[in-house]
PDB file of C-alpha atoms in Angstrom:
ATOM      1  CA  UNK A   1     -48.413 -79.565 -22.328  1.00 72.00           C
ATOM      2  CA  UNK A   2     -50.322 -82.630 -21.128  1.00 90.00           C
ATOM      3  CA  UNK A   3     -53.331 -82.521 -18.828  1.00 91.00           C
ATOM      4  CA  UNK A   4     -51.207 -84.034 -16.080  1.00 95.00           C
ATOM      5  CA  UNK A   5     -48.596 -81.285 -16.446  1.00 96.00           C
ATOM      6  CA  UNK A   6     -51.352 -78.646 -16.160  1.00 96.00           C
ATOM      7  CA  UNK A   7     -52.573 -80.328 -12.985  1.00 96.00           C
ATOM      8  CA  UNK A   8     -49.075 -80.380 -11.477  1.00 97.00           C
ATOM      9  CA  UNK A   9     -48.727 -76.674 -12.226  1.00 97.00           C
ATOM     10  CA  UNK A  10     -52.099 -75.895 -10.609  1.00 97.00           C
ATOM     11  CA  UNK A  11     -51.301 -78.066  -7.587  1.00 97.00           C
ATOM     12  CA  UNK A  12     -47.966 -76.325  -7.067  1.00 97.00           C
ATOM     13  CA  UNK A  13     -49.570 -72.864  -7.266  1.00 97.00           C
ATOM     14  CA  UNK A  14     -52.209 -73.843  -4.700  1.00 96.00           C
ATOM     15  CA  UNK A  15     -49.592 -75.317  -2.368  1.00 95.00           C
ATOM     16  CA  UNK A  16     -47.385 -72.219  -2.590  1.00 96.00           C
ATOM     17  CA  UNK A  17     -50.269 -69.911  -1.696  1.00 95.00           C
ATOM     18  CA  UNK A  18     -51.208 -72.060   1.313  1.00 93.00           C
ATOM     19  CA  UNK A  19     -47.563 -72.152   2.445  1.00 93.00           C
ATOM     20  CA  UNK A  20     -47.426 -68.349   2.228  1.00 93.00           C
ATOM     21  CA  UNK A  21     -50.362 -68.078   4.631  1.00 92.00           C
ATOM     22  CA  UNK A  22     -53.224 -67.585   2.189  1.00 93.00           C
ATOM     23  CA  UNK A  23     -56.647 -69.150   2.694  1.00 92.00           C
ATOM     24  CA  UNK A  24     -59.401 -69.695   0.156  1.00 93.00           C
ATOM     25  CA  UNK A  25     -61.932 -66.886   0.528  1.00 94.00           C
ATOM     26  CA  UNK A  26     -64.215 -67.515  -2.459  1.00 95.00           C
ATOM     27  CA  UNK A  27     -64.758 -70.181  -5.117  1.00 96.00           C
ATOM     28  CA  UNK A  28     -66.610 -69.572  -8.359  1.00 97.00           C
ATOM     29  CA  UNK A  29     -67.163 -72.574 -10.609  1.00 95.00           C
ATOM     30  CA  UNK A  30     -68.309 -72.566 -14.218  1.00 94.00           C
ATOM     31  CA  UNK A  31     -67.940 -74.700 -17.337  1.00 93.00           C
ATOM     32  CA  UNK A  32     -64.345 -73.514 -17.815  1.00 92.00           C
ATOM     33  CA  UNK A  33     -63.187 -74.598 -14.379  1.00 94.00           C
ATOM     34  CA  UNK A  34     -62.996 -72.769 -11.080  1.00 97.00           C
ATOM     35  CA  UNK A  35     -61.734 -69.400  -9.938  1.00 98.00           C
ATOM     36  CA  UNK A  36     -60.235 -69.417  -6.462  1.00 97.00           C
ATOM     37  CA  UNK A  37     -59.792 -66.185  -4.562  1.00 97.00           C
ATOM     38  CA  UNK A  38     -57.173 -66.477  -1.845  1.00 96.00           C
ATOM     39  CA  UNK A  39     -56.828 -63.954   0.965  1.00 96.00           C
ATOM     40  CA  UNK A  40     -53.905 -63.512   3.326  1.00 93.00           C
ATOM     41  CA  UNK A  41     -55.201 -63.066   6.864  1.00 83.00           C
ATOM     42  CA  UNK A  42     -52.383 -60.871   8.153  1.00 89.00           C
ATOM     43  CA  UNK A  43     -51.458 -58.760   5.127  1.00 88.00           C
ATOM     44  CA  UNK A  44     -54.964 -58.275   3.708  1.00 88.00           C
ATOM     45  CA  UNK A  45     -53.738 -59.252   0.232  1.00 95.00           C
ATOM     46  CA  UNK A  46     -55.690 -61.201  -2.394  1.00 96.00           C
ATOM     47  CA  UNK A  47     -54.578 -63.567  -5.125  1.00 97.00           C
ATOM     48  CA  UNK A  48     -56.781 -65.123  -7.807  1.00 97.00           C
ATOM     49  CA  UNK A  49     -56.063 -68.499  -9.362  1.00 97.00           C
ATOM     50  CA  UNK A  50     -57.878 -70.148 -12.281  1.00 97.00           C
ATOM     51  CA  UNK A  51     -58.166 -73.949 -12.028  1.00 97.00           C
ATOM     52  CA  UNK A  52     -59.026 -75.681 -15.284  1.00 96.00           C
ATOM     53  CA  UNK A  53     -58.363 -79.370 -14.730  1.00 96.00           C
ATOM     54  CA  UNK A  54     -60.713 -81.809 -13.046  1.00 95.00           C
ATOM     55  CA  UNK A  55     -57.816 -83.125 -10.952  1.00 96.00           C
ATOM     56  CA  UNK A  56     -57.027 -79.580  -9.794  1.00 96.00           C
ATOM     57  CA  UNK A  57     -60.621 -79.089  -8.721  1.00 96.00           C
ATOM     58  CA  UNK A  58     -60.545 -82.367  -6.805  1.00 96.00           C
ATOM     59  CA  UNK A  59     -57.267 -81.345  -5.185  1.00 96.00           C
ATOM     60  CA  UNK A  60     -58.522 -78.077  -3.683  1.00 95.00           C
ATOM     61  CA  UNK A  61     -61.785 -79.781  -2.661  1.00 94.00           C
ATOM     62  CA  UNK A  62     -59.859 -82.381  -0.657  1.00 94.00           C
ATOM     63  CA  UNK A  63     -57.791 -79.629   0.961  1.00 92.00           C
ATOM     64  CA  UNK A  64     -60.960 -77.769   1.947  1.00 91.00           C
ATOM     65  CA  UNK A  65     -62.615 -80.847   3.378  1.00 91.00           C
ATOM     66  CA  UNK A  66     -59.538 -81.907   5.312  1.00 87.00           C
ATOM     67  CA  UNK A  67     -59.289 -78.391   6.751  1.00 80.00           C
ATOM     68  CA  UNK A  68     -62.916 -78.464   7.834  1.00 65.00           C
ATOM     69  CA  UNK A  69     -62.407 -81.791   9.581  1.00 58.00           C
ATOM     70  CA  UNK A  70     -59.483 -80.357  11.569  1.00 60.00           C
ATOM     71  CA  UNK A  71     -61.436 -77.324  12.795  1.00 49.00           C
TER      72      UNK A  71
END
């Protein structure tokens, strides 16, 4: 699978979690990528997602920054 296909997969997973009402609770970055911990505000559920591509990391960063600007 190409790097672009990995990014599309990561992007879709992030989008689905946001659409289901999850918010990013914690981000841990290392040399292998980033681990995002999502938490659902109403159901008190957690999901963990590993992001390995640079484009995926940029994507969630833009989402975070755009959310902060709306607050």
